[in-house]
XYZ file of C-alpha atoms in Angstrom:
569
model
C 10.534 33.878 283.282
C 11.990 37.228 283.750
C 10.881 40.104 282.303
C 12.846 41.607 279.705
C 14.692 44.832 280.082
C 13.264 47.467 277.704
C 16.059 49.622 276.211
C 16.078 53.436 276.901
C 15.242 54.577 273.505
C 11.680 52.441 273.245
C 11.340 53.804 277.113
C 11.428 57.317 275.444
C 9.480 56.673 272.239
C 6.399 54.853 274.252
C 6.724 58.382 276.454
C 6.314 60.502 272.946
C 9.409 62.519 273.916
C 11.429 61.091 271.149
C 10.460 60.042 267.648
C 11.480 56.741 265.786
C 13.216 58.446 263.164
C 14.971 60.719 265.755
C 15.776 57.497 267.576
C 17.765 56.052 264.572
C 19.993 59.251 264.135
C 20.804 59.485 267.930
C 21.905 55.164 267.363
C 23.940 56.040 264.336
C 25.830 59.141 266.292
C 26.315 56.685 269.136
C 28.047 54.201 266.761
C 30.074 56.512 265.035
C 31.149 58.514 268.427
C 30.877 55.791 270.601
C 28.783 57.200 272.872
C 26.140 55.495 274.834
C 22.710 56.454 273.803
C 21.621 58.201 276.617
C 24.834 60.523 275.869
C 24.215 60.898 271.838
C 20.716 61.815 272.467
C 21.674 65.046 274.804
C 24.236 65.768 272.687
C 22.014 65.978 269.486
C 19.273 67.711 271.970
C 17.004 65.169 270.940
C 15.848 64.933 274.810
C 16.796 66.810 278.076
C 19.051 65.351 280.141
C 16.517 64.912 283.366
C 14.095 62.788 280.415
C 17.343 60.443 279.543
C 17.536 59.820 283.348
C 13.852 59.267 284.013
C 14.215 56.815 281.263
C 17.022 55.241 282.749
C 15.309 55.317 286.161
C 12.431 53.242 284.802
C 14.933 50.725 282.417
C 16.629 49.981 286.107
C 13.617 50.005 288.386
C 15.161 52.469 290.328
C 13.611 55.524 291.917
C 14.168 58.903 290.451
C 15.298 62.327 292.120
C 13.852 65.347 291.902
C 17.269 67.375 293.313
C 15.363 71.080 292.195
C 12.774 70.080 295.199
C 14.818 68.175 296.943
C 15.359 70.455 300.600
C 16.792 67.751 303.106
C 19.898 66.366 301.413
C 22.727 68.932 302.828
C 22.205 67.438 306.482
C 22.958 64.234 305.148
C 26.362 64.654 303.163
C 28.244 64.333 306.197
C 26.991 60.642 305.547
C 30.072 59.962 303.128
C 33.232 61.279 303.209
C 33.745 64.469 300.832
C 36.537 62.946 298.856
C 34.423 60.665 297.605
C 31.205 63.203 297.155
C 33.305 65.044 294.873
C 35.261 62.665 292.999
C 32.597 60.246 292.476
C 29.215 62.744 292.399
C 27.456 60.907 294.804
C 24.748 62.387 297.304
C 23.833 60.449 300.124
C 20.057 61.003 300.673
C 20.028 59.426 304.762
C 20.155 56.016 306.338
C 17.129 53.856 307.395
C 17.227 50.631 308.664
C 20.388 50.283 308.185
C 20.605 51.164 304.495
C 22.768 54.217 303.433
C 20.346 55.667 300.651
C 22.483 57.739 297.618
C 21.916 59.381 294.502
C 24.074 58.614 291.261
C 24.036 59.437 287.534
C 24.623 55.893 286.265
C 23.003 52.584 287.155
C 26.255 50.853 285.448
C 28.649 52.818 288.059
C 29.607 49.657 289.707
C 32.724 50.520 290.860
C 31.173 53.388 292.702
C 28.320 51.612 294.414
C 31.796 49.113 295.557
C 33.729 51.479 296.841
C 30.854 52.904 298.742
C 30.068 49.597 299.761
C 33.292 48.789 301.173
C 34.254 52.212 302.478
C 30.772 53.360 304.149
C 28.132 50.810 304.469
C 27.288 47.469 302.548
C 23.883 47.826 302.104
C 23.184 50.448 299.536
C 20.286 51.878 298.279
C 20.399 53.777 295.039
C 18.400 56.548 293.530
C 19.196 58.319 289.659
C 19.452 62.284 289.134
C 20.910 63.884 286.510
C 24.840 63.968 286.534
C 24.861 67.855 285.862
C 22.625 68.759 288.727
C 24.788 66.301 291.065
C 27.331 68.219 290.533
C 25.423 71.800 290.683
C 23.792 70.650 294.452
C 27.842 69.735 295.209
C 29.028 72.950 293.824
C 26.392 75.377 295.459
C 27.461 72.790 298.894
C 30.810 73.932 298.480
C 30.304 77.209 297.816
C 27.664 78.001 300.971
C 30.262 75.706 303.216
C 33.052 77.690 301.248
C 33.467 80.737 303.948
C 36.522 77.973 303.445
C 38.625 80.552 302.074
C 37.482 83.144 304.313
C 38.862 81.169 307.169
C 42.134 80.253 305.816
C 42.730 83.808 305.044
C 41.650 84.725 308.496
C 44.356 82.130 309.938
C 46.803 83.044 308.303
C 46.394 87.160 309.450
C 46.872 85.442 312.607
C 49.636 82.677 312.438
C 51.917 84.765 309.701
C 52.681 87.570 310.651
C 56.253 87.382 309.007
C 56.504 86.968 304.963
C 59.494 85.042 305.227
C 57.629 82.584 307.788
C 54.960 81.972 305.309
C 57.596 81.860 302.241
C 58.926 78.556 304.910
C 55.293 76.988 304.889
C 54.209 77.905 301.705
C 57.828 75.015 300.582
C 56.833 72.881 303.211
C 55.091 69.901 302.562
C 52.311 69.902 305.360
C 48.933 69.510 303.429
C 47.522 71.603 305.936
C 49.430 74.505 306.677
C 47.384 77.654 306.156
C 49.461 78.930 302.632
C 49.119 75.710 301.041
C 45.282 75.336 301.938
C 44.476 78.395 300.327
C 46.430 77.903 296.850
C 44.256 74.925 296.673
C 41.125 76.691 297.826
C 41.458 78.881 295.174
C 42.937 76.557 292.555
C 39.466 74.636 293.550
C 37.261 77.259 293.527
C 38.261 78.469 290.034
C 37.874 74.397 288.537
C 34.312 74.652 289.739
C 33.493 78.084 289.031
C 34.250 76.904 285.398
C 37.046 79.381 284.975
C 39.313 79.365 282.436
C 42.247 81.387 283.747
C 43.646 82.749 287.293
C 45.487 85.359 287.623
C 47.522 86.622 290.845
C 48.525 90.475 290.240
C 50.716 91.986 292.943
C 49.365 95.603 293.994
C 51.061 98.369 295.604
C 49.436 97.252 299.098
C 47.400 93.695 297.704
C 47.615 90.757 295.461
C 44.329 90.824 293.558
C 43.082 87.670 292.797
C 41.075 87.518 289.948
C 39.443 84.659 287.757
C 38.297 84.997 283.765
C 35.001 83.004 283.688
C 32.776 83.307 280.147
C 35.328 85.258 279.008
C 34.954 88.087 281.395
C 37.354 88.549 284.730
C 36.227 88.268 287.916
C 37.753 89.677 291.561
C 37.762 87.104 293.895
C 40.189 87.460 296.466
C 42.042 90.131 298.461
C 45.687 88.539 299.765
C 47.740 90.757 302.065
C 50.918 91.852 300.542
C 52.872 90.401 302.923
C 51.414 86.803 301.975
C 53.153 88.350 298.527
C 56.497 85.922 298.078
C 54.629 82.837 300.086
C 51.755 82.308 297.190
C 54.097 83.075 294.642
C 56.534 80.508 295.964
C 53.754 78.353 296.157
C 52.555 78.425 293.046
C 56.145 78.119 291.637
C 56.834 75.185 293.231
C 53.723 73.200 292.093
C 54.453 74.408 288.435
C 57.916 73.485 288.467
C 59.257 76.811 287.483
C 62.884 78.524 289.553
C 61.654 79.540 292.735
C 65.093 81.824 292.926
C 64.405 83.502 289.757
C 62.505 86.634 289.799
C 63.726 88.673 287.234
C 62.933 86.965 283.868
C 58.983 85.395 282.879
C 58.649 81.513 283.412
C 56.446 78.879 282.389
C 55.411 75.482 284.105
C 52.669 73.333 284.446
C 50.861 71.909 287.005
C 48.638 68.249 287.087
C 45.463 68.031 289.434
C 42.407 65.963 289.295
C 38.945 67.549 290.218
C 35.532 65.190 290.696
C 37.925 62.319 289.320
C 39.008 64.258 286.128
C 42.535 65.261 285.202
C 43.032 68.700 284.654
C 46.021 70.817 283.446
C 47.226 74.504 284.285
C 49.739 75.956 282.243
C 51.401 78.305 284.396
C 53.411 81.747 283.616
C 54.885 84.475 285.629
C 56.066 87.384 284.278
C 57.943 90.058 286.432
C 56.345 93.696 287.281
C 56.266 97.032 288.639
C 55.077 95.487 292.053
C 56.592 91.990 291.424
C 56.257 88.690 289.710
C 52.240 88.366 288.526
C 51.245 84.905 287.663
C 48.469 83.722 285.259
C 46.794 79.816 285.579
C 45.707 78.724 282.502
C 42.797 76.292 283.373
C 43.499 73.150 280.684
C 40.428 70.738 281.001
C 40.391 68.093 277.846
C 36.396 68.084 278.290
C 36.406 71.663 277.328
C 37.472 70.630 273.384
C 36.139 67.199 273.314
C 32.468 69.533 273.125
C 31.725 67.643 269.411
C 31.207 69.907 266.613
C 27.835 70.115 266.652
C 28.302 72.064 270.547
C 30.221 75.141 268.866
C 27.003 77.097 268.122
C 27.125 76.549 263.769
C 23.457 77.383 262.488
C 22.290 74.420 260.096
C 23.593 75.651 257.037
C 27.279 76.359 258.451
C 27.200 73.230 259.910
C 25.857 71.240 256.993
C 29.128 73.907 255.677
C 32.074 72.827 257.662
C 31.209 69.768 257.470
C 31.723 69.520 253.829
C 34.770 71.564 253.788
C 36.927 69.283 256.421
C 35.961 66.131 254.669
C 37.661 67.461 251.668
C 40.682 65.632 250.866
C 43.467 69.259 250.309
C 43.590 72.525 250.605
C 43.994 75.042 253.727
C 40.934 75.921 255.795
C 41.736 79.311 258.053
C 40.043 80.026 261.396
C 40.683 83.570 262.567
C 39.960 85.611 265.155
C 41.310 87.241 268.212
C 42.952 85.371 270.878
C 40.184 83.231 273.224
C 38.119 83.581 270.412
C 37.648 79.596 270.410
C 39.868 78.649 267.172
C 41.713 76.207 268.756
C 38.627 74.181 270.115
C 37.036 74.470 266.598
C 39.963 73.054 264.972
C 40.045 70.452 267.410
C 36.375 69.572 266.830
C 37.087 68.855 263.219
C 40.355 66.837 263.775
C 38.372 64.731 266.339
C 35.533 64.269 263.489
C 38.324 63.321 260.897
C 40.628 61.454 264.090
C 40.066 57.495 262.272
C 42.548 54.783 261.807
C 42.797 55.009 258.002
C 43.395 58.906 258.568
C 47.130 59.935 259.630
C 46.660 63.600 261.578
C 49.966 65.631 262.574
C 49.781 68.319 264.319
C 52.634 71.649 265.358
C 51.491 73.855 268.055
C 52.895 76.325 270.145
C 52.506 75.137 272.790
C 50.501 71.975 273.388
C 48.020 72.472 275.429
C 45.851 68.939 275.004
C 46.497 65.327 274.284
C 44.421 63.174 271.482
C 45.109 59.560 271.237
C 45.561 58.374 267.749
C 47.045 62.290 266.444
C 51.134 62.812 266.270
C 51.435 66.039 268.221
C 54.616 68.029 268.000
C 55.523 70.497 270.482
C 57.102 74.198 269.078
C 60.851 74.486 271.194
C 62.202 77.818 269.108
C 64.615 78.128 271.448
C 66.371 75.431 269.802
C 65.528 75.900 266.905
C 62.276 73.757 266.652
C 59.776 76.313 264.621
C 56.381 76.002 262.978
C 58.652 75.752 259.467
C 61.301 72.792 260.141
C 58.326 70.976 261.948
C 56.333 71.295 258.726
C 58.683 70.270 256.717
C 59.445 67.149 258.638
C 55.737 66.090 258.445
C 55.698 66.230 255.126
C 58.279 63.250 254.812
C 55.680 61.580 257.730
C 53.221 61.186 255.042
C 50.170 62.458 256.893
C 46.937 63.215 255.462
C 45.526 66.219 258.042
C 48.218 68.777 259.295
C 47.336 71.012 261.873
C 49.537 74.244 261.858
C 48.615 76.092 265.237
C 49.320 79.232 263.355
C 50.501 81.086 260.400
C 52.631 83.327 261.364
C 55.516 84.663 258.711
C 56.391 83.800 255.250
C 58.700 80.746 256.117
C 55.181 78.462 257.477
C 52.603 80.038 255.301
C 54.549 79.257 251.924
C 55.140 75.762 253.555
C 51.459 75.288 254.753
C 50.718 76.011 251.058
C 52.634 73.771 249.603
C 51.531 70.935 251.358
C 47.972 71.359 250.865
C 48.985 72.094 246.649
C 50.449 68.472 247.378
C 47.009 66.443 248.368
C 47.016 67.454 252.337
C 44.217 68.843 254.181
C 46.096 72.001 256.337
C 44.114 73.201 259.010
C 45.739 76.914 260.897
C 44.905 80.005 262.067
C 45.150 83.660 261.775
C 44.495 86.625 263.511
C 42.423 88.846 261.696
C 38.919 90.554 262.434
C 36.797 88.825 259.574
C 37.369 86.133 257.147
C 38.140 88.334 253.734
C 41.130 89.711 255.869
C 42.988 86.636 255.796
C 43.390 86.359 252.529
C 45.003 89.902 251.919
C 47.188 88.912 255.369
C 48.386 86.051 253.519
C 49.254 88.251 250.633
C 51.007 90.881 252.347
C 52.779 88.386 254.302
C 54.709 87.936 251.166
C 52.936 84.707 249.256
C 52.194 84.772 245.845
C 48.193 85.443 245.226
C 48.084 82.703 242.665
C 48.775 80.339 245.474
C 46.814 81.590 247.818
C 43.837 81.667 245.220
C 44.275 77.638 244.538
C 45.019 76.266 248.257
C 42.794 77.860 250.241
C 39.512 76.446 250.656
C 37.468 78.448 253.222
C 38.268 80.817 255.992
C 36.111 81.265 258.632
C 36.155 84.063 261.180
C 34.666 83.610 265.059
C 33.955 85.001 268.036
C 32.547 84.021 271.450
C 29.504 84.859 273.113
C 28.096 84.012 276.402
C 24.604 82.114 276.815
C 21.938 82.895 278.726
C 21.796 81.239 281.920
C 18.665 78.544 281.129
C 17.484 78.481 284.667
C 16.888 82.436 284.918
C 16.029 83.121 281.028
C 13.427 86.009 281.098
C 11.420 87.586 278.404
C 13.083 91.241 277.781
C 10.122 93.385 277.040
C 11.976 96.387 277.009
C 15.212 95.891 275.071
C 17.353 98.482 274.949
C 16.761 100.886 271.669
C 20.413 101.738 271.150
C 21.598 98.228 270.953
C 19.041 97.320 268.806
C 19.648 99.837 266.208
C 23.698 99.361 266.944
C 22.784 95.929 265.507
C 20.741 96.867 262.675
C 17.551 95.197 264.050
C 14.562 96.333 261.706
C 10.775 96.320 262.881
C 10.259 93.373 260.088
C 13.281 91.200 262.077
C 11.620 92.078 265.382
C 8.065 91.785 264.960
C 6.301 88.800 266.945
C 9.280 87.916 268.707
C 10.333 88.143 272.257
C 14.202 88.805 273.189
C 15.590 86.940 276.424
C 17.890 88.212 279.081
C 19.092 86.278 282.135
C 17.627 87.451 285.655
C 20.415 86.425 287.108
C 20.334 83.621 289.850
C 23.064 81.087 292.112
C 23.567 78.831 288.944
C 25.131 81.766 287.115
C 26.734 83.448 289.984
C 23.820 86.122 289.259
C 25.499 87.548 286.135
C 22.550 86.272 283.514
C 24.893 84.042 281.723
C 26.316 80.497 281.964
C 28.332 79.265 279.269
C 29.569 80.600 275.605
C 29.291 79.308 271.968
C 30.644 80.636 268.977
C 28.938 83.121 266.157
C 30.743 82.152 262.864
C 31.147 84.133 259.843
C 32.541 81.633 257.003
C 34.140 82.660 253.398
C 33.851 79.532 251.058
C 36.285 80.364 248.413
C 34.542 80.218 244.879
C 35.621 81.580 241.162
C 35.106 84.848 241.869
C 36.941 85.607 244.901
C 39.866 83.615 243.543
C 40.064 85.516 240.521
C 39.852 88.984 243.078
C 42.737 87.430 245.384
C 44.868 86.771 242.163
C 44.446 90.281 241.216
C 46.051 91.560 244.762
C 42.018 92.819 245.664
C 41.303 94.890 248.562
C 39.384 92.995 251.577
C 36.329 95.075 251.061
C 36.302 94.284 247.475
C 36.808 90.374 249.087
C 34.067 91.192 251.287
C 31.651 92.594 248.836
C 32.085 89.398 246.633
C 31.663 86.877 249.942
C 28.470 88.456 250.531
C 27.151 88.423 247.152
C 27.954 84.781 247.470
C 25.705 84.141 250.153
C 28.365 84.538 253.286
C 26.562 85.507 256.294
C 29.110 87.878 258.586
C 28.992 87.768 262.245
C 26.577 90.255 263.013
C 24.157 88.038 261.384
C 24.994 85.006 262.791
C 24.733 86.797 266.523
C 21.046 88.167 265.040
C 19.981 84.749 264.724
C 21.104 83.412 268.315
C 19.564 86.401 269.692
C 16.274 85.806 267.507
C 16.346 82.272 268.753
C 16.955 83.951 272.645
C 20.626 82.270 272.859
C 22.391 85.624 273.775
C 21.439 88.947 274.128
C 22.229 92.314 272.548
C 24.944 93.026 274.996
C 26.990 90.219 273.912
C 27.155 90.292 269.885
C 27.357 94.028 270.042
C 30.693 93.384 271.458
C 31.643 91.573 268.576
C 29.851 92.953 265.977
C 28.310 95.826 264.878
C 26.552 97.143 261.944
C 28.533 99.720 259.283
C 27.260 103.491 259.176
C 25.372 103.125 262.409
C 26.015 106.090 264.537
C 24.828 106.374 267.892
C 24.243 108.882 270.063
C 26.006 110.150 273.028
């Protein structure tokens, strides 16, 4: 009789790297997200993501991959064609006796192991590795192979020596004529660099080239100027926008798919000194289907929000500057409230994601499609969540107010430095306190921070003194810990940080700030009465991720800094 498959969660609990109790959360938060439970369980961090696969490894009989000591795979990729590599985040690991051996993330990939099958060889072996380090041993491939870009550029000093030549091939449609090969090297490059924007700046003699990864802008390139009108025509043409047109900004889009994943780039040029500069916005619908829990709340804030977008009216605010992360937090919670009995309506300006099962309507002002007719048309749609992608004048806020005095949950944002500053903004927008006091339920400010790189985390045995008293750090707060800093390594492009999450600073409305916001209160009166109340600001938050070595100094004393604290020069 054959044996019986044990699943992957007993696999983990006989290992003791999981616990029965944690065990029956991570099944629930598979049910409820349908997620497999491999997937729940390093989302909820109840297990690394290398244990999951071990476990898997041993569910399938299937050997496991070590890829951090692995040294002999990059002779071998030339084993399966790239496309696939990429698309699929396979590695082939070498052929013997007339097997081709390959690594994969997923036992269940059938249609992978098919394709290879049919395409390659039909004897396959397969091996398990994480899916994330797949796709770091590609990247780092791509990157050492990548003198691509070098080469292309070098080409094209030598084939284009004319800018109206190049304009001609950058239109064509030859796949591999030199112009077009390096928008997509770049366009490429960026996707797996995890950048979130491009943008190509005409110089007096140049066109910088420059991507925004973490938050923070990176040189990449150097283009002649005379390759000037051919990437700009280039990147004009995939976006859709007037090629002709030069002397008024454009948007467009453009649709790609990277390592089988659709992404989006919403594309603008704008006109200037030295002509038209052009920004990619990098759209990728992974990027705000993170789960709530992936935003960086502390327990308490979670446990927090959590309440407050469960209620059933009311306005919740999210401030902050712009790329401060509101829109992905807002997103979180509408994915968390996203059910079939729940109707979910959203106006934004522009939109920049899809979400099956919302009603998503796009801002046009140029015909006269604003934030306030939109709004008022939901309300005769009968939702229950409306998302307002920002409150901007009098004409939205008074509506947004109205429909969460009417039994709808109204979910917007604001710019604004804290959370007690949006409640005086409202006010001096022009609506009346008392109805500001009764809808709103919380406001919560945010920032972004970037994480230290896991694979280089250090102890910092000598942080800096400044910072630390810029912050407010006491000798009571610092004594017996250790603060971390990234070394800097390949993984993190040797900048000490991979990734960012959010500090939060969040206002739950109670009696006594209502009563202050009736009475036209000053936001440091508001913010006096929030802290008495227990609200933790930002700088606190960003004490606790750097406590708990998530950040470093650097980062949250961007953001936040403590009053009276003067430093020296």
């Amino acid at each position: 009789m054959a044996r019986k498959q044990k699943k992957i969660g007993e696999i983990l609990v006989g290992w003791n790297l999981l616990s029965p109790s944690a065990l029956e959360d991570a099944l629930a938060y598979a049910a409820e997200h349908h997620r497999r439970i491999g997937e729940a369980l390093v989302e909820l961090e109840l297990c690394k993501e290398e244990d999951v696969c071990k476990a898997l490894a041993a569910q399938f009989d299937m050997p496991y991959v070590d890829l951090d000591k692995a040294t002999d795979l990059r002779d071998n990729l030339k084993l399966v064609p790239e496309k696939i590599i990429k698309e699929r985040l396979v590695l082939p690991r070498g052929e013997e006796n007339g097997k081709l051996k390959v690594i994969i993330s997923d036992p269940l990939d059938l249609d992978t192991l098919d394709l290879l099958r049919f395409r390659v060889n039909p004897n396959i072996e397969a091996s398990l590795a994480p899916a994330s380090k797949i796709k770091r041993f590609i990247d780092t491939f791509m990157s050492e192979v990548g003198g691509e870009l070098e080469q292309t550029m070098a080409s094209i000093d030598q084939d284009m020596p004319e800018d109206e030549h190049a304009i001609g091939k950058a239109v064509g449609d030859d796949p591999d004529a030199p112009i077009i090969k390096l928008i997509n090297q770049l366009i490429g490059e960026a996707v797996r660099m995890r950048a979130s924007d491009i943008h190509v700046e005409p110089m007096a003699d140049r066109v910088r080239v420059r991507y925004r990864v973490d938050g923070v802008c990176m040189e990449r390139e150097q283009i002649p100027k005379k390759l000037q009108g051919a990437v700009t025509a280039r990147l004009k043409l995939m976006s859709g926008i007037d090629i002709a047109e030069k002397r008024i900004p454009q948007d467009g889009r453009i649709k790609l798919t990277f390592s089988g994943k659709p992404v989006d780039f919403r594309v603008a040029s704008c006109p200037n000194t030295h002509g038209e500069s052009i920004v990619l916005r990098i759209l990728r619908p992974d990027s705000v289907r993170v789960g709530i829990q992936a935003l960086g709340f502390e327990e308490e804030d979670y446990q927090t929000f959590m309440k407050i977008i469960r209620r059933p009216n009311g306005i919740f605010l999210v401030t902050g500057p712009t790329g401060s992360g509101k829109t992905t937090t807002l997103y979180a919670a509408l994915q968390e409230l996203n059910r079939p009995d729940k109707k979910i309506i959203t106006a934004e300006d522009p939109v920049e994601y899809n979400f099956s099962g919302m009603n998503q309507c796009h801002v046009r002002e140029d015909i006269g499609l604003t934030f306030g007719v939109i709004l008022r048309s939901m309300l005769r749609q009968a939702p229950n969540i409306i998302l307002v992608g920002e409150i901007r004048d009098l004409e939205v806020g008074e509506v947004a107010i109205q429909a969460a005095l009417t039994g709808h949950l109204v979910f917007s944002t604001l710019h604004t430095n804290d959370a007690p500053s949006a409640i005086t903004r409202l006010i001096d927008m022009g609506i009346k306190p008392f109805l500001v006091a009764s809808s709103v339920q919380a406001v919560m400010a945010q920032r972004l921070c970037r994480v230290t790189c896991t694979e280089c985390k250090v102890d910092d045995l000598s942080p800096d003194p400044q910072m630390l008293r810029l912050l407010g750090f006491t000798e009571d707060e610092l004594r017996g810990r250790t603060l971390k800093k990234g070394a800097g390594c390949k993984r993190c492009s040797n900048t000490g940080y991979r990734g960012r999450m959010g500090i939060f600073e969040m206002m739950l409305m109670n009696n006594a700030l209502r009563e202050l916001a009736f009475n036209r209160a000053s936001t440091s009166e508001l913010r006096r009465a929030a802290k008495a109340s227990g609200m933790k600001n930002l700088l606190t938050d960003g004490k606790l991720k750097i406590l708990r070595g998530v950040t470093t100094l650097a980062e949250v004393a961007k953001h936040a800094q403590a009053e009276g604290i003067l430093i020296d020069e």
